[in-house]
Coordinates of C-alpha atoms and ligand atoms in Angstrom, one line a residue:
X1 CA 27.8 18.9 7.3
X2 CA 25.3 16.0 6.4
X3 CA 23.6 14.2 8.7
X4 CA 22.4 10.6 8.8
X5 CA 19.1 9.6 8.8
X6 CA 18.0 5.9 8.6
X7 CA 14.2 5.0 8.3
X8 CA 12.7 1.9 9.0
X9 CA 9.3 1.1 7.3
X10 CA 6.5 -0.8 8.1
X11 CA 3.2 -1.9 6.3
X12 CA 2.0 -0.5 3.4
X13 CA 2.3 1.4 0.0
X14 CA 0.9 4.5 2.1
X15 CA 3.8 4.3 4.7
X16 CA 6.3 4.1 2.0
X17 CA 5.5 7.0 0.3
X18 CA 4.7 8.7 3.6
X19 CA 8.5 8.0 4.5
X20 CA 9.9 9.2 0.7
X21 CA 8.1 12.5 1.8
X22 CA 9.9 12.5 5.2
X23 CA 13.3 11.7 3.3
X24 CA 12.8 14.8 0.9
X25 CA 11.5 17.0 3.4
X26 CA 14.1 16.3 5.5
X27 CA 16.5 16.5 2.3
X28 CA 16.4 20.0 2.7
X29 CA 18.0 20.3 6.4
X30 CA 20.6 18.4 4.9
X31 CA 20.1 15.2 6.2
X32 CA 21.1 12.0 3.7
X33 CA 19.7 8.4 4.3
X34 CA 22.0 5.5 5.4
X35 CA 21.0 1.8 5.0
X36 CA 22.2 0.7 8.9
X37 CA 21.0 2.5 11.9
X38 CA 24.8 2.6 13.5
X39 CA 25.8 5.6 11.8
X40 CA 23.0 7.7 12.2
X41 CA 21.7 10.9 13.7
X42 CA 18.3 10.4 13.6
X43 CA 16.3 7.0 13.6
X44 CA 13.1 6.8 12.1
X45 CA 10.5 4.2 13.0
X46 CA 7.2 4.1 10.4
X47 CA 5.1 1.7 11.9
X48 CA 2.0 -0.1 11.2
X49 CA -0.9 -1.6 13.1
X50 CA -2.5 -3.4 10.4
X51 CA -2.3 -7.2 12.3
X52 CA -1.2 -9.1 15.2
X53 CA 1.4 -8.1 17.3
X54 CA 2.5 -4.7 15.9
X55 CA 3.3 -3.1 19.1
X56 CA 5.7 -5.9 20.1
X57 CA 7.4 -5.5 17.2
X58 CA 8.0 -1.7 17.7
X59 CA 8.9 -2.3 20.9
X60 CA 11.3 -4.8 20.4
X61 CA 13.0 -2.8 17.3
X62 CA 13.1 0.2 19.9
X63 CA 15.0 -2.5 22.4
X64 CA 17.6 -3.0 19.9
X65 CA 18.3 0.4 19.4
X66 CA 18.5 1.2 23.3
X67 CA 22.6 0.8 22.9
X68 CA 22.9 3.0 20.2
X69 CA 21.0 6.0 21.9
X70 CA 23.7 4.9 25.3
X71 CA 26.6 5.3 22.9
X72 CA 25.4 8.7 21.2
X73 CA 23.1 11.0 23.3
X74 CA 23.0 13.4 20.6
X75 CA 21.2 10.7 18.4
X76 CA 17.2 11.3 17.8
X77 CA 14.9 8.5 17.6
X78 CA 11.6 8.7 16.3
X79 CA 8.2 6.5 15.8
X80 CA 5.7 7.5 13.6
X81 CA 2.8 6.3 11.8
X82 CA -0.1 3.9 13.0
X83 CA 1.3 2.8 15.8
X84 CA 2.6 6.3 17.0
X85 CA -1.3 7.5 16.0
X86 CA -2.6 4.6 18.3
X87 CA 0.0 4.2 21.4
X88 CA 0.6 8.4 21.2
X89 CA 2.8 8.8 24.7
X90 CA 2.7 5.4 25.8
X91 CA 5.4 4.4 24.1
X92 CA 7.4 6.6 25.7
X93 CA 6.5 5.1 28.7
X94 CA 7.7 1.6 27.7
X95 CA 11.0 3.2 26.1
X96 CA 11.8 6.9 27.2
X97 CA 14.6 7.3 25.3
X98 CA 12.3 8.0 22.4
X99 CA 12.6 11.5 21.4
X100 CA 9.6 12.1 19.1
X101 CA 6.4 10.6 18.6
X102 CA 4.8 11.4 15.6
X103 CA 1.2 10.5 14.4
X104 CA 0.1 9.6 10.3
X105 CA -1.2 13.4 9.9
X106 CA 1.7 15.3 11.3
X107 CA 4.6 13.9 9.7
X108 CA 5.1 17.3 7.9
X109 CA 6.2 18.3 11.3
X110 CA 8.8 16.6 11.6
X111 CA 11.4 19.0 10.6
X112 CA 10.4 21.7 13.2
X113 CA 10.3 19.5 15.6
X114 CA 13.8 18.3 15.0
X115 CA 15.1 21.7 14.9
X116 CA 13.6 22.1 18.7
X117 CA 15.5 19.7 19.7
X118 CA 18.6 20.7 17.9
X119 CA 18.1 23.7 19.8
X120 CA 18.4 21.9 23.5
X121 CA 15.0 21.6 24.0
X122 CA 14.6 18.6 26.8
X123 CA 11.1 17.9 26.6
X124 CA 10.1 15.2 24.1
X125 CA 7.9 16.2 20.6
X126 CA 4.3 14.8 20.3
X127 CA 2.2 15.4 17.7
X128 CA -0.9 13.1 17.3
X129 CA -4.0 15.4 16.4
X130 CA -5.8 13.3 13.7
X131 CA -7.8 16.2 12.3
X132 CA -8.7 15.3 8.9
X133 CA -7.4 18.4 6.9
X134 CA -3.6 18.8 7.7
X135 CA -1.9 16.8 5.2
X136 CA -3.9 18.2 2.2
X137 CA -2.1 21.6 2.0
X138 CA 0.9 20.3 3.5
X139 CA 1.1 18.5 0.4
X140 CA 0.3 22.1 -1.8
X141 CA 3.4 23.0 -0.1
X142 CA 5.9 20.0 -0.6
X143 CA 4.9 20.4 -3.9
X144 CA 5.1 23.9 -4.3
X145 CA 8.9 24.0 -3.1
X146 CA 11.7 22.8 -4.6
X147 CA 10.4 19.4 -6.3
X148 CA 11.0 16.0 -4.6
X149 CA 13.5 14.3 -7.0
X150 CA 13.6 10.7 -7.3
X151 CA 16.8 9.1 -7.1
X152 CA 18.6 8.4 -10.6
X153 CA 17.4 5.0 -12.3
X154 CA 13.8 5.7 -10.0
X155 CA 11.1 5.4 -13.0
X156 CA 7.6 4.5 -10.4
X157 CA 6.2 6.2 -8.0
X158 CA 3.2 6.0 -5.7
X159 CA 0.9 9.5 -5.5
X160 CA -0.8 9.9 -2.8
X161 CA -4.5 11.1 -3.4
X162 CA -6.8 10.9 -0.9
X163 CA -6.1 10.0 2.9
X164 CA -8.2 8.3 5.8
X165 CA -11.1 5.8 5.5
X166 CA -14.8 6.6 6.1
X167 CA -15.3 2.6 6.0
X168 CA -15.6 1.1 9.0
X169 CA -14.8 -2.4 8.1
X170 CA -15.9 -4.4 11.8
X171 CA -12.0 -5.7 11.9
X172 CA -10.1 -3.1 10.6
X173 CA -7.6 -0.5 12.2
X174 CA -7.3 2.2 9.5
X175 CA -10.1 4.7 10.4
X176 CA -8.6 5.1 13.7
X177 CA -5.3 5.7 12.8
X178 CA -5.6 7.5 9.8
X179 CA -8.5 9.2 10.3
X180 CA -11.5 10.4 8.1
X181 CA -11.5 10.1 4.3
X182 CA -10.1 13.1 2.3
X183 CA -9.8 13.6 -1.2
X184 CA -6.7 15.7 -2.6
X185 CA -8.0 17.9 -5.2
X186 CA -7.1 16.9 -8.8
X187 CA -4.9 19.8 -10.0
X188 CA -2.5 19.0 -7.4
X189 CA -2.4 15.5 -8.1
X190 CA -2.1 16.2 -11.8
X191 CA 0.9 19.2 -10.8
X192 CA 2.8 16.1 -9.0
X193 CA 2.2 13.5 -11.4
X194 CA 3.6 15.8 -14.3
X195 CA 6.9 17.0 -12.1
X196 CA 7.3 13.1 -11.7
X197 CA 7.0 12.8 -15.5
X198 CA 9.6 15.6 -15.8
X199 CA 11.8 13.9 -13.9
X200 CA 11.8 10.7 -15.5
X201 CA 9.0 8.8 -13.9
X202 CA 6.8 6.7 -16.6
X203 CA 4.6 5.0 -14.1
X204 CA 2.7 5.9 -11.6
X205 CA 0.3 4.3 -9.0
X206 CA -2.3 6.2 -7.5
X207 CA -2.7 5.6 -3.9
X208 CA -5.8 5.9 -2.0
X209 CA -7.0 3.1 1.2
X210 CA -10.2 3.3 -1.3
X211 CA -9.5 5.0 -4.3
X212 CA -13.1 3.8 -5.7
X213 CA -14.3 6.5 -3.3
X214 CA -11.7 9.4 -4.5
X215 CA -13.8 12.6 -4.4
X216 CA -17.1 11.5 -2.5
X217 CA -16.8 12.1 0.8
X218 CA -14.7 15.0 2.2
X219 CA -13.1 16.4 -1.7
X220 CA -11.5 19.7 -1.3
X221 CA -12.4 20.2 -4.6
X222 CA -15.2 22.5 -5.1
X223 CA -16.3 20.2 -8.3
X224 CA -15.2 16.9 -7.0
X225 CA -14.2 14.1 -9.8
X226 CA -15.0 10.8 -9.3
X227 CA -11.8 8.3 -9.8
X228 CA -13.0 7.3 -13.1
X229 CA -12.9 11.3 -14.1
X230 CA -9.6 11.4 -12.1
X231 CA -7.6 8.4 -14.0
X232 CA -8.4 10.0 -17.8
X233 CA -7.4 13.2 -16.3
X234 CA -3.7 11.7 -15.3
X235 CA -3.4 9.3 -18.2
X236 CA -3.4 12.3 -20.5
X237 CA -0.7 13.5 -19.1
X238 CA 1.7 13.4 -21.7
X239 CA 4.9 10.8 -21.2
X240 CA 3.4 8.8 -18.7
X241 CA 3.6 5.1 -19.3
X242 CA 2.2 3.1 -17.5
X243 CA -1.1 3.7 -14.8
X244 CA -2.1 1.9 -11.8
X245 CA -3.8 2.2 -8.7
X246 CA -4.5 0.7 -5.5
X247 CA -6.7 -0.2 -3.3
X248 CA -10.2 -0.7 -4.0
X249 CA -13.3 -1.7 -2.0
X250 CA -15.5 -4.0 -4.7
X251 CA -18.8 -1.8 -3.1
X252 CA -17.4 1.6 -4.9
X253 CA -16.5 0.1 -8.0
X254 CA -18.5 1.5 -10.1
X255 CA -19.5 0.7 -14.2
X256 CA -17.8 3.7 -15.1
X257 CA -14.2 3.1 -13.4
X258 CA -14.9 -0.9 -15.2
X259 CA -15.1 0.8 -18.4
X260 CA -11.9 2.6 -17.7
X261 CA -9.9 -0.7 -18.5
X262 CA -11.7 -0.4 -22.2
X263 CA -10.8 3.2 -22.8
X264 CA -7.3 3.9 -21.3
X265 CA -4.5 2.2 -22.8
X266 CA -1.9 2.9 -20.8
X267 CA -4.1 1.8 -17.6
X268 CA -2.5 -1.5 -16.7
X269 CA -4.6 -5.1 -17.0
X270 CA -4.0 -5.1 -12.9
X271 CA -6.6 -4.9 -10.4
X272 CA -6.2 -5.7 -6.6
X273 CA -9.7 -6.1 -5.4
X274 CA -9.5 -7.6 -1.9
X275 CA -13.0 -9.6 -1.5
X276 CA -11.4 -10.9 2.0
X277 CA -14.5 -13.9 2.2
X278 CA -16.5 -15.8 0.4
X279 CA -19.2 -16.1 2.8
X280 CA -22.1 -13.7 2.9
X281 CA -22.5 -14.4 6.5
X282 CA -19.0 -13.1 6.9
X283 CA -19.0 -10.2 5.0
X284 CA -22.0 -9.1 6.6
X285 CA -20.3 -9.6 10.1
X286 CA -16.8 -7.5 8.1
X287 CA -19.7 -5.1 7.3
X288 CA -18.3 -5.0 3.9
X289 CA -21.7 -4.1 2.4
X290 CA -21.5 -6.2 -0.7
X291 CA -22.2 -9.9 -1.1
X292 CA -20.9 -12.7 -2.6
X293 CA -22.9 -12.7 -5.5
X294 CA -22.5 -8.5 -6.6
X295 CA -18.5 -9.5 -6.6
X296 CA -18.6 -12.1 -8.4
X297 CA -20.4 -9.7 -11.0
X298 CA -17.8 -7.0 -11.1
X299 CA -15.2 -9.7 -12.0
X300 CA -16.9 -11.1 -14.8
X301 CA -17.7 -7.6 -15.9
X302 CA -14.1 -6.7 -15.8
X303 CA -13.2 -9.8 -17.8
X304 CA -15.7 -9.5 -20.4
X305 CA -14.4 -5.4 -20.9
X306 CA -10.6 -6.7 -20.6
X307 CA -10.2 -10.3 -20.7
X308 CA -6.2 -10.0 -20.4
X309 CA -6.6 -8.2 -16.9
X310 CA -5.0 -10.0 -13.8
X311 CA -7.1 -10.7 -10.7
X312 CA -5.8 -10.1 -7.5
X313 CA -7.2 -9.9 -3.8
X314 CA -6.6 -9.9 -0.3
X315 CA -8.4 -13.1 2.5
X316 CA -8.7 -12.7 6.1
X317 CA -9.3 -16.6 7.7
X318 CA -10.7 -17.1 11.0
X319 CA -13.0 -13.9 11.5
X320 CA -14.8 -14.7 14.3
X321 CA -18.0 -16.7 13.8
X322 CA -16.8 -18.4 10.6
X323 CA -17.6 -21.9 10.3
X324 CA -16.2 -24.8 8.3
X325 CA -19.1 -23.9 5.9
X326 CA -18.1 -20.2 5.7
X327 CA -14.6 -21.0 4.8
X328 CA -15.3 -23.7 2.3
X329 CA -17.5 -20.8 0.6
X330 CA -14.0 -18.8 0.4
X331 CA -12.6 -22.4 -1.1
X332 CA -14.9 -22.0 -3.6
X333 CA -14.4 -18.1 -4.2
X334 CA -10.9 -18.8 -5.5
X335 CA -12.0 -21.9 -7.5
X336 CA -15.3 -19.9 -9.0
X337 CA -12.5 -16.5 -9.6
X338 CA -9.3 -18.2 -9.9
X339 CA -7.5 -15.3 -9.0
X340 CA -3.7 -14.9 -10.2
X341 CA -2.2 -14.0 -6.7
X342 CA -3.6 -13.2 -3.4
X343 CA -2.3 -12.1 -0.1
X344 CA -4.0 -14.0 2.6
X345 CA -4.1 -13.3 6.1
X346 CA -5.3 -14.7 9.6
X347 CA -7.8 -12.5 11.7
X348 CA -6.1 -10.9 14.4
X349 CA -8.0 -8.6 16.9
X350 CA -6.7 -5.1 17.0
X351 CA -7.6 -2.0 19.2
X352 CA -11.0 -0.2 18.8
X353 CA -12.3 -2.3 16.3
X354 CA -16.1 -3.8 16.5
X355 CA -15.0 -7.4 15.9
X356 CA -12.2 -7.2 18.7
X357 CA -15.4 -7.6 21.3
X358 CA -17.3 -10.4 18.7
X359 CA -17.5 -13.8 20.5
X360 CA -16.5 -16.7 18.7
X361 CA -13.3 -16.4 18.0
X362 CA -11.9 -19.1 16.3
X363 CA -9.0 -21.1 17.3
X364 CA -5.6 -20.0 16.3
X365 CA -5.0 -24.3 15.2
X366 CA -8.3 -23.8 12.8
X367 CA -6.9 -20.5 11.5
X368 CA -3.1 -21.8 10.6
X369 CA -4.9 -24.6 8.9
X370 CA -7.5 -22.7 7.0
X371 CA -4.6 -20.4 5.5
X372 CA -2.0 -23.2 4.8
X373 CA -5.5 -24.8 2.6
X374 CA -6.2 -21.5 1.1
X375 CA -2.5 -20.8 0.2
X376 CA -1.6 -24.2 -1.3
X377 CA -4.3 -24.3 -3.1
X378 CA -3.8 -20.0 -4.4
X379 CA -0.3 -21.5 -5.4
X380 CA -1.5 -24.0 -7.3
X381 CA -4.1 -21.6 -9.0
X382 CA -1.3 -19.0 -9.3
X383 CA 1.3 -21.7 -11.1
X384 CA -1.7 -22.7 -13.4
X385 CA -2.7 -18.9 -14.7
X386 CA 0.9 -18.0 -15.2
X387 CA 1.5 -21.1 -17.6
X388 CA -0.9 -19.9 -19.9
X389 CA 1.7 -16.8 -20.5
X390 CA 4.5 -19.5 -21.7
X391 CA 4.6 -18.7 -25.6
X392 CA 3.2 -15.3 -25.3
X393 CA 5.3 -12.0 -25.8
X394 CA 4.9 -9.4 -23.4
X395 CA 6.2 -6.1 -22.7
X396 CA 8.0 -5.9 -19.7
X397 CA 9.2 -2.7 -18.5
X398 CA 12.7 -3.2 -16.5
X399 CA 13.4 -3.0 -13.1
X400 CA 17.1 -3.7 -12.7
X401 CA 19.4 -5.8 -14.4
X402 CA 23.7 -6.3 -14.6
X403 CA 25.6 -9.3 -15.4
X404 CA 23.6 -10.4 -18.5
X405 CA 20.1 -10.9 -16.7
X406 CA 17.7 -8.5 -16.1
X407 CA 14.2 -8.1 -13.9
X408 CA 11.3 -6.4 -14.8
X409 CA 7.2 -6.5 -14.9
X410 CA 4.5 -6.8 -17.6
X411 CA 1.4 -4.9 -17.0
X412 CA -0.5 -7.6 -15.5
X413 CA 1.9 -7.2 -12.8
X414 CA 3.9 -10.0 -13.5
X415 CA 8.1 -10.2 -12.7
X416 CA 9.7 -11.7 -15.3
X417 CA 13.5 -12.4 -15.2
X418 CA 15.6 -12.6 -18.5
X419 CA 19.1 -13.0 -20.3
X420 CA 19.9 -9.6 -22.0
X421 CA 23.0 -7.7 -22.6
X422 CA 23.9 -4.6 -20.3
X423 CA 22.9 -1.8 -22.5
X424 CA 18.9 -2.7 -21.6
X425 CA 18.0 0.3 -18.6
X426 CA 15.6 0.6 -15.7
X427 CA 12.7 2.3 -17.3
X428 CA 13.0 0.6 -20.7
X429 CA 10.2 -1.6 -22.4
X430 CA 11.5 -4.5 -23.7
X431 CA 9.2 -7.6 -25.7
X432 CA 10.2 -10.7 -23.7
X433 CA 8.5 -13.8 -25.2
X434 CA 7.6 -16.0 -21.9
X435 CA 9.5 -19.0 -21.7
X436 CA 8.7 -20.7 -18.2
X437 CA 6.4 -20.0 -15.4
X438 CA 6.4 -20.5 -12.0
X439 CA 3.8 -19.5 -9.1
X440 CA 5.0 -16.2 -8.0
X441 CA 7.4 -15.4 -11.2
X442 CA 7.8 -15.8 -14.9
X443 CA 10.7 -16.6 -17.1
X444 CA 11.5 -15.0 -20.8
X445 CA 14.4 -14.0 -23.3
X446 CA 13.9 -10.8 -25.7
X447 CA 11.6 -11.4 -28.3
Ligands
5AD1 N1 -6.8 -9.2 10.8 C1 -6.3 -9.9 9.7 N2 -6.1 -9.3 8.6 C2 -6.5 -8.0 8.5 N3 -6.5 -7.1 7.4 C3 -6.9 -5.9 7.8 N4 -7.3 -6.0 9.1 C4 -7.0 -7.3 9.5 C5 -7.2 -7.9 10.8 N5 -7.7 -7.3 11.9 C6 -6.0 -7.5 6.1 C7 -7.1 -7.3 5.0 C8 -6.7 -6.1 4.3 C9 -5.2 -6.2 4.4 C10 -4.5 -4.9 4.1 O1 -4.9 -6.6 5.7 O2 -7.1 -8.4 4.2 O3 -7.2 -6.0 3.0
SF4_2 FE1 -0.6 -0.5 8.3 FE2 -3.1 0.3 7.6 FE3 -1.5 2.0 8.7 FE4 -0.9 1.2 6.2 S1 -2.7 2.4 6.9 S2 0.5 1.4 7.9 S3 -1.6 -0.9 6.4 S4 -2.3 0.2 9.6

């Protein structure tokens, strides 16, 4: 008989697909996934640790399902992913009616370890070994087996190809809980991308925490690629659609992966390029290792190759040590760059990061002010780049749609919502001339 499992996700692209993978792996002991935690048998949490109070948050989400666990004894709860990789057993210690803890590198485990304690084993399951190689040919083997397949109407899908960060950014969580950078090798990545295509898929996003880097440090290739090498690889993979990828540190991007946008049509006019200050003084304290002034250049070389492509980034406020001076240099970052969208965050301390122990820290009232400034303004910025779509056609492929309207994105990354009749599908490319815009979305009907 089925069983229920719900999962809860947290954070980021890499978590999502990391749960997918749970969900097919765990396919195959028959479980199926429920949208509300009451019915199930098993509760998966996928955490992150990215910012502020992460661990509260687990723990409170672990509170509310306290009752359920009362009600059923035979139900199995589970945390797993950067907070399970940085708390490990001490969770259990806050909330012992956890039944597995299970770091970022062994969540191919998790079906084993489920079937211990089917079998009445007592003791809880912890797997937290960050060792750097484990997911790479658990991956061979998911892919191997019977083939993930999406569910009906799916047509994107992340691909996972490289894991870790060798980084170091003086703020940042992810080299502790996801370890050291490591490249998957390129057949494999091509194998999944082309049972994907088989299965209806037409766009695909490579995923990497800096895919600039895919194939530098740590390949398991014994000819590693560089990402440049690696997109012309997928994008002639016949059927595909659409290309993206994300994320990218500006020091690794390199003149070749620019020239990409020139040369591969079906690579999307997209780029997420977080520059997180404006201030050289800041990024030298985020040790970033590029300035200002070598960002600015990759932008305008990326607008002179493809003027159409959309700008996007990511802004930390408040790292400690930045002045009114260093923040008005970020102010003028987004004038200089005008970037169409951003996501924009305050600095929060977290565990075993250098800047956790940097003095001058600056006051949370300074840093709630400095991102309502920078996020007004981005707004503004964001209304005034999307108006110069109105009049424009663009092909949007769909999302959803029912009841006359439909949803769906251009390949600057753009929603668009429009009228249309029913027989328009998820996966279908339809010319919407732009009608209105707005900061976050666009409005069209079928050209
Ligand atoms: N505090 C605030 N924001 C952070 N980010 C990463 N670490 C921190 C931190 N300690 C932001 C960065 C990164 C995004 C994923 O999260 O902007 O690009
Ligand atoms: Fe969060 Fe980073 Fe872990 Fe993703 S890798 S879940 S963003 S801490």
């Amino acid at each position: 008989m089925a069983k229920h499992l719900y999962i809860k996700t947290f954070g980021c692209q890499m978590n999502e697909r990391d749960s997918e993978i749970i969900e097919q792996l765990l396919a195959r002991s028959d479980y199926v996934l429920v949208s509300e935690p009451q019915t199930a048998d098993l509760i998966l949490i996928n955490t992150c640790s990215i910012r502020d109070k992460a661990e509260q948050k687990v723990y409170s989400l672990l509170g509310q399902l306290a009752p359920l666990k009362k009600e059923n004894p035979q139900l199995k709860i589970g945390v797993i992913g950067c907070v399970a990789q940085q708390e490990g057993d001490k969770i259990c210690k806050r909330a012992p009616y956890v039944d597995m803890i299970v770091g970022t590198q062994q969540i191919y485990r998790i079906p084993s370890m489920l079937d211990r304690l089917a079998d009445g084993q007592t003791t809880r399951e912890i797997a937290t070994d960050l060792e750097g190689s484990f997911i790479i040919p658990a991956f061979q083997k998911l892919l191997r087996g019977k083939p993930p397949s999406p569910a009906p109407a799916e047509f994107r899908k992340f691909v996972t190809i490289m894991q870790g960060c060798n980084n170091y950014c003086s703020y940042c969580v992810v080299p502790s809980t996801r370890g050291r950078e490591i490249s998957r090798p390129v057949v494999d990545i091509v194998e999944e991308v082309r049972i994907l295509i088989e299965q209806g898929i037409k766009e695909i996003t490579l995923l990497g925490q800096n895919v600039n880097s895919y194939g530098q440090t740590n390949a398991v290739d014994e000819h590693p690629v560089s990402f440049a090498d690696l997109l012309y690889w997928v994008a002639e993979i016949p059927g595909l659609e659409r290309l993206r990828f994300t994320t990218s540190n500006p020091k690794d991007l390199s003149e070749k992966l620019i020239n990409c946008f020139a040369e591969i049509d079906i690579l999307c006019p997209h780029f997420h390029l977080p520059v997180q200050s404006g201030s050289n003084h800041i990024l030298q304290k985020m040790d970033r290792k590029y300035t200002r002034e070598s960002y600015l250049e990759k932008v305008a070389a990326l607008r002179e190759i493809r003027p159409d492509i959309a700008l996007a980034t990511d802004i930390i406020v408040g790292f400690p040590g930045e002045s009114d001076e260093d923040f008005t240099q970020t102010m003028d970052l987004l004038e200089t760059v005008r970037f169409h969208g951003s996501f924009s965050f305050k600095y929060s301390d977290r565990p075993n990061t250098r800047s956790a122990d940097f003095a001058d820290k600056v006051p949370e009232t300074v840093k709630k002010e400095r991102l309502k400034q920078f996020q007004d303004r981005q707004d503004q910025i964001s209304l005034e780049q999307n108006e110069k779509y109105v009049g424009t056609v663009q092909k949007v492929m769909v999302e959803s749609g029912g009841d006359g309207k439909a949803k769906g994105r251009t390949g600057t990354n753009h929603i668009v919502h429009f009228p249309c009749s029913d027989d328009v599908h998820p996966g279908n490319t339809v010319d919407v001339q732009i009608t209105r815009a707005g900061k976050h979305s666009l409005q069209g009907e079928k050209a």
